[in-house]
Amino acid sequence: MKQLFMALMVLMAISNFAAYTLSAQTITTNFFVDPKNGKDTNMGTTISTPFKTIAKAKEAVSAINKDKIGNIVVNLRGGTYFQSTTLTFSEKDGGTTNCRVIYKNYRDEVPVISGGKKITGWKLFDQSNNIYRTNVGKLAFRQLYINEKWGVRARTPNLEKNKDIEWLADKRLIKISKGKISQWKNFDKVEMVTINAWTGNHLRLKAFTADSLNAFVSIQKEEECVFRVAAFAFHGKEYFFEDAFEFLDSGGEWYLDSTDGYLCYKPRANENMANAEIIAPVLDPVVKIEGDSFDHSVSNISFKGISFMHSNWLRPNDFGNVEMQAAQFFMPDAYSTPGEFTGRPSTGVLVMNAHHIVFERCLFANMGATGLDFISGTHDNLLIGNVFRDIAGNGVSFGLTPKENEVNTTIYRPSDVREMPVRETVSNNYFTRVGKDNIGAVGIMYAYAGNMKISHNEMEDIPYTGISGGWGWDSTRTAMCNNIITNNYIHNYMNVFYDGGGIYTLSNQPNSQIANNYIENMRVGARGYGWCGLYTDEGTRHMTVKSNVVEVQQDEKIGWLCLQSVGQGALECPVINNYTTSTSKNDNKGQPIVNTHYYPKADWPKEAREIICNAGLTAEFKDIKEEKKKLNLNTNQKRGK
């Protein structure tokens, strides 16, 4: 009996120990990182013994993440984490279904993961013109941030755009007025920025000749594809020049002389160069979340309350930048071949071969190209409550476009379906001031992707289209399907270009919807050209357009709806029960357009008011617009104890 009792006691002890062990394993593990007071020789496990770098915290996470039950939280103290190399998360850095790895801001502090470098050593160079300069050696960049505000790459004219332009495609020359160009120093580095129909181009100058009235400008070989591709979009538009010391005549302008390394800046009236924080982008990308393959992907990582900033993109320095659409660019050989070959711009944060990644209440700002890009091999990721602002290109992109050696209209059929992004959710995010350099950019762009859900986002101050969904310009069935664009609020868009819309689609997307969105823009449009509220472009099929409110002016150049009739057109796209202030539309004959409600004074009925009320950010996330405006992103910000 005694032996039986002892055996039972042993079993109970083992059971209790196992329960205790399981309980211990489910406890959240915390690490702390402090860029100002931390040391990588610390344990990193308490607020008083923090690591200094995120890279060191990653090491600590990867040592325990695979066998742990319970989350691992890396608490980032406020301040700027300048990265010397791209911060990379691979499979070993991710979590599991039992252990999510969370990188988050500590309390209400503001950690900034930066791909930039502080520029110091400024001295007054030209007193009469108040120009300062410093030497940055071999650094190269296309943006400069002064107290987190965008500097202006020296340009002429400063605010207006020249309109005296004629494209002589057969001679590969651009004809302008003689007085608008001169033999500026470093002439072959000067760029001609052209504003066209739905794209902008950065064309490096080569030479020019002149007669008594006109100059005939040649550009460098890599950009000559501009004379062939979509030539009809370029005639009679606008242009300006940038990137010459001679243009440095207005506060906020800067110029980098790549031959001698001198960076010059003319401060704005309220800027003091003695204490200004000036940052130039260096890294491309800043952060990379990438698994080695579909079978060895990164998973279960969350990023919360973090600012991602200061990415670089230098390709236009060597090749110019001839935009194709939605910030994708033409390859140099697009001039000499029947097809149009395109490339994909770089990004600040890159995601490939990854799933169950979450970005929540983060800021993506001051990026050199795209803010965030999910390229391929991704699924079940979530973007919620983030702010995308002041970005050179697209806010966020999803899905592959054809490779650089494939014709742009190549139909994408992946040999392994895991290559295509699926089940991605973009909800309650705020987009503003994208396309600051690659002017034809959009807020959200997806190419070949499926089961996308884009809902409750707000967009404003956009040069071109708000949401661009699909790729290919072809009605052939692909893996794109089940894409839902719903309850978004898009306003103040098409500020620079035309031939776009609040929501724009391409190609065959079975079982997809544009529903319950509020599209509002009472402007006539940049340069008086036309655009649409809802635009289904060439090849669009099986995209249902229903229960949207489109508030635009009554103008023949502005359609509340465009069902493309050119080429393969837009067919089999039911348009049902929408509300609009305009009767103007481009209607591809034979489309089922039913129950369109016309209210020219926007005195909406109850049903339309409900759509408007439910569009855009939900109550839980309305604060992100104001919070991100107020944040002090300098490294001396207030910190919690």
XYZ file of C-alpha atoms in Angstrom:
641
model
C 0.000 0.000 0.000
C 2.804 2.310 0.913
C 4.510 1.573 -2.419
C 1.277 2.338 -4.302
C 0.919 5.623 -2.417
C 4.507 6.599 -3.261
C 3.963 5.724 -6.922
C 0.857 7.935 -7.016
C 2.812 10.795 -5.419
C 5.521 10.459 -8.065
C 2.938 10.481 -10.849
C 1.304 13.590 -9.368
C 4.668 15.315 -9.112
C 5.474 14.498 -12.731
C 2.030 15.735 -13.775
C 2.399 18.954 -11.801
C 5.880 19.528 -13.243
C 4.575 19.004 -16.777
C 1.728 21.444 -16.112
C 4.152 23.967 -14.666
C 6.486 23.525 -17.645
C 3.643 24.020 -20.131
C 2.470 27.077 -18.228
C 5.975 28.474 -18.235
C 6.320 27.876 -21.958
C 3.145 29.842 -22.718
C 4.367 32.939 -20.920
C 5.240 35.812 -23.242
C 8.965 36.475 -23.489
C 10.015 40.126 -23.749
C 13.142 41.688 -25.169
C 13.962 45.395 -25.151
C 15.944 47.500 -27.598
C 17.089 51.085 -27.086
C 19.099 52.863 -29.839
C 20.313 55.537 -27.436
C 21.103 53.785 -24.143
C 21.254 50.122 -25.125
C 24.254 47.795 -25.539
C 24.373 44.596 -27.546
C 26.377 43.039 -24.716
C 23.328 43.412 -22.439
C 20.896 40.577 -21.745
C 18.114 42.542 -23.441
C 15.464 40.989 -21.213
C 14.561 44.023 -19.077
C 13.880 47.681 -19.708
C 17.078 48.535 -17.814
C 19.281 46.107 -19.806
C 18.228 46.676 -23.412
C 20.002 45.710 -26.598
C 21.143 48.527 -28.844
C 20.269 47.075 -32.242
C 17.341 45.226 -33.740
C 19.813 42.827 -35.342
C 20.906 41.677 -31.878
C 17.296 41.221 -30.808
C 16.748 39.052 -33.907
C 19.573 36.805 -32.767
C 17.972 36.427 -29.365
C 14.599 35.623 -30.930
C 15.988 33.013 -33.321
C 17.581 31.155 -30.402
C 14.236 30.357 -28.764
C 11.414 30.841 -31.281
C 10.997 27.400 -32.820
C 10.315 25.330 -29.687
C 8.494 27.950 -27.665
C 4.785 28.083 -26.878
C 3.811 31.694 -26.271
C 4.654 34.932 -28.014
C 7.992 36.717 -28.178
C 7.736 40.493 -27.984
C 10.600 42.777 -28.976
C 9.906 46.191 -27.442
C 11.530 49.019 -29.401
C 12.208 52.206 -27.479
C 11.682 55.521 -29.246
C 14.434 56.897 -31.473
C 15.926 56.284 -34.881
C 17.499 52.921 -35.683
C 19.858 53.776 -38.539
C 20.652 50.567 -40.436
C 24.094 50.135 -41.981
C 22.787 47.244 -44.096
C 19.331 46.005 -45.009
C 17.549 44.567 -41.964
C 16.663 41.057 -43.134
C 14.174 38.590 -41.660
C 14.508 35.023 -42.946
C 12.790 31.774 -42.003
C 14.821 31.409 -38.816
C 13.625 34.816 -37.578
C 9.929 34.046 -37.886
C 7.452 32.544 -35.482
C 5.223 29.497 -35.546
C 1.537 28.801 -35.012
C 2.380 28.462 -31.310
C 4.729 31.423 -31.082
C 4.186 34.745 -32.839
C 7.171 37.102 -32.961
C 6.091 40.701 -32.389
C 8.237 43.794 -32.964
C 6.413 46.740 -31.442
C 6.878 50.224 -30.102
C 7.362 50.411 -26.354
C 4.329 52.109 -24.837
C 3.572 55.219 -26.946
C 7.137 55.840 -28.101
C 8.083 56.153 -31.771
C 10.815 53.846 -33.099
C 12.001 54.679 -36.617
C 13.771 52.041 -38.707
C 15.770 54.171 -41.121
C 17.728 53.388 -44.247
C 19.194 56.859 -44.202
C 22.267 58.681 -42.998
C 22.522 61.988 -41.162
C 24.268 64.635 -43.221
C 26.416 66.986 -41.148
C 29.336 69.365 -41.600
C 27.343 72.137 -43.240
C 29.075 75.455 -43.905
C 27.818 78.647 -45.494
C 29.038 78.510 -49.076
C 27.295 81.422 -50.821
C 26.304 84.138 -48.378
C 24.479 86.343 -50.881
C 22.206 83.462 -51.904
C 22.146 81.749 -48.477
C 23.437 78.445 -49.836
C 25.104 75.933 -47.519
C 27.147 72.933 -48.555
C 28.935 69.877 -47.234
C 30.863 67.029 -48.823
C 29.180 63.614 -48.785
C 31.854 61.728 -50.716
C 30.453 59.026 -52.966
C 26.950 58.973 -51.492
C 24.221 59.039 -54.132
C 20.543 59.733 -53.554
C 17.499 61.304 -55.169
C 15.700 62.573 -52.076
C 16.778 64.660 -49.097
C 14.806 65.156 -45.886
C 15.145 68.244 -43.711
C 13.540 67.777 -40.286
C 11.625 64.936 -41.982
C 10.235 67.306 -44.623
C 11.000 66.618 -48.285
C 13.635 68.822 -49.832
C 13.123 69.885 -53.440
C 15.623 68.624 -55.980
C 16.765 71.887 -57.586
C 14.511 72.593 -60.560
C 13.357 75.191 -63.044
C 10.770 76.556 -63.198
C 10.170 76.273 -59.467
C 6.411 75.802 -59.298
C 4.978 76.087 -62.767
C 5.630 73.759 -65.696
C 6.676 74.629 -69.234
C 4.161 73.760 -71.949
C 6.121 74.497 -75.130
C 6.993 70.904 -75.952
C 6.750 68.859 -79.133
C 7.917 65.255 -79.470
C 9.726 64.575 -82.757
C 9.638 60.801 -82.433
C 11.021 60.028 -85.891
C 14.136 62.108 -85.142
C 14.328 61.126 -81.455
C 14.306 64.787 -80.487
C 12.246 66.985 -78.187
C 11.446 70.447 -79.494
C 11.129 73.302 -76.974
C 11.652 77.075 -76.931
C 15.290 78.071 -77.239
C 15.241 80.209 -74.093
C 14.219 77.307 -71.846
C 17.536 75.437 -72.052
C 21.204 76.288 -71.634
C 24.542 74.492 -71.518
C 24.373 73.936 -67.781
C 27.299 72.485 -65.849
C 27.151 68.659 -65.701
C 24.659 68.839 -68.551
C 24.384 65.060 -68.968
C 23.214 64.750 -65.343
C 20.358 67.234 -65.766
C 16.956 65.583 -66.079
C 13.957 66.686 -68.099
C 10.826 65.711 -66.181
C 7.863 65.335 -68.528
C 4.248 65.216 -67.411
C 2.216 63.167 -69.839
C -1.187 61.462 -69.872
C -0.887 58.894 -67.081
C 2.885 58.828 -66.531
C 5.845 61.046 -65.772
C 9.368 60.565 -67.125
C 12.845 61.497 -65.899
C 14.964 61.869 -69.044
C 18.695 62.578 -68.752
C 19.874 65.159 -71.244
C 22.498 64.435 -73.885
C 22.814 67.547 -76.041
C 20.838 70.186 -77.921
C 20.998 72.293 -81.029
C 19.068 75.471 -81.708
C 17.797 77.730 -84.436
C 16.591 81.280 -83.921
C 13.490 80.204 -81.972
C 13.675 76.575 -80.908
C 15.965 74.069 -79.254
C 16.082 70.434 -80.317
C 16.972 68.289 -77.337
C 18.407 64.793 -77.464
C 18.317 62.472 -74.476
C 20.496 59.556 -73.468
C 20.127 56.207 -75.208
C 18.565 54.306 -72.304
C 15.580 56.691 -72.294
C 15.024 56.801 -76.062
C 12.307 54.182 -75.686
C 10.122 57.139 -74.712
C 9.846 58.041 -78.400
C 8.205 54.727 -79.209
C 6.180 53.497 -76.279
C 2.705 54.962 -75.917
C 3.792 57.928 -78.052
C 0.257 59.263 -78.245
C 0.341 59.974 -74.530
C 3.261 62.394 -74.724
C 2.380 65.108 -77.220
C 1.479 68.602 -76.068
C 1.995 68.073 -72.361
C 4.283 69.716 -69.776
C 7.852 69.567 -68.508
C 10.484 71.079 -66.237
C 14.205 70.525 -65.623
C 15.850 69.381 -62.398
C 19.244 68.523 -60.896
C 21.558 71.416 -61.749
C 23.364 73.841 -59.452
C 22.086 76.706 -61.614
C 18.522 75.898 -60.531
C 19.290 76.376 -56.828
C 17.327 79.574 -56.242
C 14.451 78.773 -53.880
C 14.233 77.824 -50.202
C 14.047 74.058 -49.700
C 16.006 73.216 -52.863
C 19.117 71.018 -52.856
C 21.702 69.868 -55.377
C 24.239 67.024 -55.233
C 27.243 67.294 -57.539
C 28.128 63.676 -58.176
C 31.539 64.585 -59.626
C 32.976 66.256 -56.520
C 30.627 65.025 -53.778
C 29.405 68.462 -52.698
C 25.823 68.656 -51.482
C 24.324 72.152 -51.552
C 21.157 73.286 -49.800
C 19.244 76.557 -49.630
C 17.297 76.581 -46.338
C 13.673 77.529 -46.039
C 12.868 80.654 -44.040
C 12.122 78.718 -40.835
C 15.116 76.370 -40.953
C 18.257 76.804 -38.870
C 21.187 74.843 -40.282
C 22.841 74.781 -36.852
C 20.248 72.370 -35.493
C 18.444 70.993 -38.541
C 18.348 67.199 -38.876
C 19.111 66.386 -42.512
C 18.896 62.787 -43.695
C 19.781 61.285 -47.062
C 18.507 57.813 -48.039
C 21.145 55.096 -48.423
C 19.627 51.605 -48.255
C 17.566 49.825 -50.893
C 15.552 48.235 -49.366
C 15.547 49.218 -45.696
C 13.861 46.001 -44.528
C 13.569 42.661 -46.297
C 11.282 39.838 -45.134
C 12.144 36.961 -47.411
C 12.190 33.194 -47.181
C 14.532 31.086 -49.283
C 11.667 29.341 -51.089
C 7.967 28.503 -50.868
C 8.854 25.592 -48.594
C 11.160 27.682 -46.433
C 9.178 30.851 -45.938
C 9.047 33.476 -43.210
C 5.919 33.396 -41.074
C 4.121 34.714 -38.030
C 5.857 38.046 -37.503
C 4.006 41.210 -36.500
C 5.240 44.795 -36.722
C 3.260 47.259 -34.621
C 3.660 51.000 -34.119
C 6.940 51.216 -36.070
C 7.974 53.843 -38.631
C 9.825 52.634 -41.749
C 11.663 55.446 -43.505
C 14.413 56.663 -45.847
C 14.766 54.078 -48.602
C 16.866 54.812 -51.687
C 16.359 54.041 -55.389
C 19.155 54.930 -57.809
C 18.202 53.209 -61.048
C 17.029 56.495 -62.660
C 20.537 57.913 -62.155
C 21.904 55.369 -64.630
C 18.926 54.669 -66.897
C 16.513 57.554 -66.472
C 12.940 56.591 -65.718
C 10.319 56.149 -68.425
C 7.122 55.219 -66.608
C 4.760 52.670 -68.093
C 1.849 52.672 -65.626
C 1.376 52.581 -61.869
C 5.093 53.460 -61.463
C 6.331 50.409 -63.406
C 9.045 51.494 -65.853
C 10.011 50.694 -69.432
C 13.259 48.872 -70.068
C 15.767 50.570 -72.426
C 15.250 47.956 -75.171
C 11.536 48.775 -75.326
C 12.407 51.084 -78.231
C 13.815 48.497 -80.605
C 11.434 45.566 -80.157
C 7.775 45.007 -81.019
C 6.877 44.321 -77.409
C 7.035 46.607 -74.412
C 9.377 45.363 -71.691
C 8.973 46.748 -68.204
C 10.626 46.612 -64.800
C 9.483 46.969 -61.229
C 10.670 49.831 -59.036
C 12.433 49.166 -55.773
C 10.764 49.301 -52.369
C 11.404 50.425 -48.818
C 10.103 47.197 -47.278
C 10.203 44.025 -49.398
C 8.210 40.866 -48.668
C 8.696 37.555 -50.548
C 7.989 33.924 -49.635
C 6.240 34.950 -46.461
C 2.884 34.375 -44.801
C 0.958 35.522 -41.759
C 2.962 38.736 -41.590
C 1.143 41.649 -39.942
C 1.836 45.374 -40.205
C -0.362 47.212 -37.716
C -0.420 50.965 -37.005
C 2.943 51.466 -38.691
C 4.117 54.450 -40.708
C 5.685 54.131 -44.165
C 7.064 57.518 -45.121
C 9.875 59.279 -46.979
C 10.525 56.309 -49.236
C 12.513 56.492 -52.491
C 10.206 54.277 -54.559
C 7.402 51.936 -53.404
C 6.651 51.981 -49.686
C 5.863 48.277 -49.154
C 5.893 45.509 -51.760
C 4.588 41.924 -51.513
C 6.147 40.528 -54.662
C 5.582 36.763 -54.789
C 5.184 33.654 -52.678
C 3.068 35.473 -50.101
C -0.297 34.652 -48.561
C -2.515 35.438 -45.586
C -0.796 38.689 -44.702
C -2.493 41.657 -43.058
C -2.017 45.419 -43.340
C -4.228 47.228 -40.849
C -4.247 50.770 -39.494
C -1.060 51.912 -41.242
C -0.214 55.293 -42.748
C 1.502 55.577 -46.143
C 2.576 59.149 -46.848
C 5.225 61.130 -48.703
C 6.383 58.247 -50.871
C 8.155 58.611 -54.212
C 6.154 55.810 -55.853
C 3.268 53.479 -54.977
C 2.083 53.186 -51.408
C 1.830 49.384 -51.424
C 2.071 46.815 -54.226
C 1.161 43.143 -54.529
C 1.835 40.467 -57.106
C 4.206 39.799 -59.949
C 4.288 41.661 -63.222
C 6.071 40.046 -66.208
C 9.838 39.703 -65.918
C 12.096 42.347 -67.436
C 12.841 40.102 -70.438
C 9.165 39.297 -71.061
C 6.705 41.425 -73.018
C 4.657 43.451 -70.562
C 1.371 41.915 -71.726
C 2.606 38.338 -71.200
C -0.158 36.368 -69.521
C 1.042 35.156 -66.157
C 0.375 31.511 -65.380
C 2.638 30.358 -62.546
C 3.922 26.811 -62.743
C 3.543 26.710 -58.970
C 0.400 28.483 -57.750
C 2.182 29.365 -54.524
C 4.096 32.024 -56.428
C 1.063 34.294 -56.681
C 0.028 36.364 -53.646
C -3.351 35.239 -52.285
C -5.613 36.058 -49.342
C -3.921 39.370 -48.625
C -5.906 41.910 -46.587
C -5.437 45.691 -46.769
C -7.823 47.318 -44.330
C -8.169 50.657 -42.522
C -5.008 52.249 -43.918
C -4.518 55.902 -44.822
C -2.685 56.907 -48.023
C -1.651 60.450 -48.905
C 0.997 62.210 -50.990
C 2.251 59.136 -52.824
C 3.820 59.530 -56.263
C 5.987 62.442 -55.171
C 8.745 61.493 -57.634
C 7.414 58.622 -59.780
C 4.372 60.719 -60.514
C 2.256 58.017 -62.158
C 2.113 56.043 -58.920
C -1.024 54.895 -57.100
C -2.088 54.268 -53.512
C -2.633 50.493 -53.750
C -1.556 48.426 -56.747
C -2.028 44.717 -57.257
C -0.950 42.900 -60.407
C -1.408 39.116 -60.597
C -2.998 38.305 -57.250
C -6.050 36.458 -55.996
C -8.485 36.635 -53.089
C -7.394 40.160 -52.270
C -9.527 42.083 -49.797
C -9.063 45.847 -49.943
C -11.486 47.505 -47.547
C -12.080 50.605 -45.434
C -8.993 52.466 -46.636
C -8.880 56.229 -47.128
C -6.874 57.925 -49.887
C -6.338 61.578 -50.730
C -3.895 63.866 -52.498
C -3.005 61.306 -55.169
C -1.500 62.365 -58.536
C -3.066 59.496 -60.454
C -5.321 56.533 -59.586
C -6.279 55.551 -56.041
C -6.520 51.747 -56.339
C -5.204 49.928 -59.424
C -6.154 46.254 -59.600
C -5.034 43.690 -62.160
C -2.502 43.458 -64.968
C -2.202 42.201 -68.531
C -4.679 44.207 -70.666
C -6.106 40.848 -71.713
C -9.346 38.962 -71.125
C -7.639 35.546 -70.967
C -8.410 33.638 -67.791
C -5.508 33.635 -65.311
C -5.153 32.868 -61.624
C -6.545 36.307 -60.717
C -9.954 35.914 -59.056
C -12.084 36.706 -56.000
C -10.657 40.191 -55.498
C -12.893 42.409 -53.380
C -12.526 46.218 -53.262
C -15.072 47.486 -50.785
C -15.937 50.334 -48.388
C -13.011 52.561 -49.380
C -13.103 56.369 -49.366
C -11.051 57.857 -52.205
C -10.962 61.623 -52.737
C -8.735 64.330 -54.188
C -7.171 61.976 -56.729
C -6.098 62.464 -60.397
C -4.331 65.655 -59.325
C -1.743 65.526 -62.110
C -2.800 63.020 -64.750
C -5.853 61.800 -66.592
C -7.081 58.481 -68.043
C -7.363 56.905 -64.616
C -9.856 56.767 -61.794
C -10.582 56.412 -58.132
C -10.639 52.649 -58.704
C -9.142 51.190 -61.890
C -9.034 47.560 -63.051
C -7.477 45.425 -65.784
C -8.053 41.927 -67.169
C -10.089 38.910 -66.216
C -10.865 38.649 -62.492
C -13.760 36.196 -61.982
C -15.990 36.618 -58.954
C -14.504 40.034 -58.112
C -16.293 43.157 -56.885
C -16.030 46.914 -56.560
C -18.723 47.594 -53.991
C -19.840 50.128 -51.374
C -17.017 52.593 -52.062
C -17.300 56.384 -51.821
C -15.412 58.089 -54.661
C -15.432 61.868 -54.306
C -13.584 64.449 -56.363
C -15.301 67.677 -57.383
C -12.297 69.039 -59.273
C -12.488 69.283 -63.046
C -9.087 67.661 -63.251
C -5.495 68.545 -63.927
C -5.072 70.435 -67.210
C -8.779 69.950 -67.919
C -8.353 66.387 -69.139
C -10.782 63.605 -68.430
C -10.839 60.786 -65.940
C -13.383 58.567 -64.201
C -14.634 57.663 -60.793
C -14.777 53.932 -61.559
C -12.736 52.674 -64.501
C -12.718 49.107 -65.845
C -10.009 49.157 -68.505
C -9.019 46.782 -71.269
C -9.628 43.096 -70.754
C -11.608 43.524 -67.534
C -14.062 40.663 -67.120
C -16.379 39.453 -64.359
C -15.860 42.506 -62.137
C -19.187 43.442 -60.544
C -19.573 47.171 -59.834
C -22.350 47.720 -57.325
C -23.635 50.065 -54.613
C -20.911 52.704 -54.961
C -21.344 56.465 -54.518
C -19.456 58.571 -57.081
C -19.508 62.321 -56.465
C -17.965 64.187 -59.405
C -18.769 67.272 -61.440
C -21.114 67.106 -64.370
C -18.562 67.453 -67.166
C -18.149 65.630 -70.454
C -14.484 65.003 -69.635
C -15.291 63.340 -66.329
C -17.179 60.066 -66.276
C -18.583 58.585 -63.121
C -18.009 55.252 -64.902
C -15.819 53.982 -67.732
C -16.349 50.581 -69.290
C -13.493 50.538 -71.774
C -14.447 50.041 -75.422
C -10.909 50.071 -76.883
C -9.182 46.812 -77.826
C -10.652 43.904 -75.876
C -12.742 46.350 -73.897
C -14.454 45.669 -70.597
C -17.226 43.075 -70.859
C -19.340 40.941 -68.543
C -19.007 43.507 -65.777
C -22.465 44.063 -64.249
C -23.017 47.619 -62.972
C -25.784 47.592 -60.399
C -27.413 50.068 -58.015
C -24.809 52.850 -57.983
C -25.301 56.512 -56.984
C -23.763 59.470 -58.797
C -23.911 63.223 -59.327
C -23.074 62.900 -63.025
C -24.719 61.364 -66.064
C -21.438 61.301 -67.991
C -19.998 57.854 -68.606
C -18.085 55.861 -71.191
C -20.399 52.932 -71.801
C -19.202 49.916 -73.732
C -22.418 48.934 -75.499
C -24.159 45.849 -74.286
C -23.085 46.104 -70.646
C -25.725 45.384 -68.009
C -26.005 48.794 -66.276
C -29.079 48.841 -64.053
C -30.555 50.949 -61.247
C -28.173 53.913 -61.499
C -29.434 56.683 -59.208
C -28.720 60.261 -60.295
C -28.546 63.040 -57.674
C -26.882 66.116 -59.255
C -26.861 68.099 -55.989
C -25.520 65.231 -53.895
C -28.688 65.285 -51.791
C -28.293 61.595 -51.229
C -31.025 59.236 -50.080
C -30.629 57.156 -46.952
C -29.081 54.195 -48.767
C -26.341 56.353 -50.334
C -25.660 58.136 -47.041
C -25.126 54.770 -45.393
C -22.572 53.798 -48.050
C -20.758 57.109 -47.478
C -20.879 56.708 -43.700
C -19.469 53.175 -43.868
C -16.695 53.985 -46.355
C -13.148 54.707 -45.285
C -11.585 54.242 -41.881
C -13.749 52.624 -39.239
C -14.128 54.286 -35.839
C -11.293 52.272 -34.286
C -8.763 53.629 -36.782
C -9.871 57.188 -37.524
C -7.218 58.440 -35.111
C -4.332 57.329 -37.357
C -4.732 60.407 -39.573
C -4.210 62.819 -36.716
C -1.683 60.793 -34.730
C 0.746 60.484 -37.612
C 0.596 64.221 -38.291
C 1.508 65.059 -34.701
C 4.326 62.563 -34.170
C 7.763 64.022 -33.607
C 10.009 61.621 -35.471
C 13.306 63.161 -34.389
C 15.546 61.077 -32.168
C 15.179 63.457 -29.213
C 11.474 62.735 -28.884
C 9.855 62.303 -25.516
C 10.369 58.826 -24.123
C 8.493 56.853 -21.538
C 10.224 55.583 -18.430
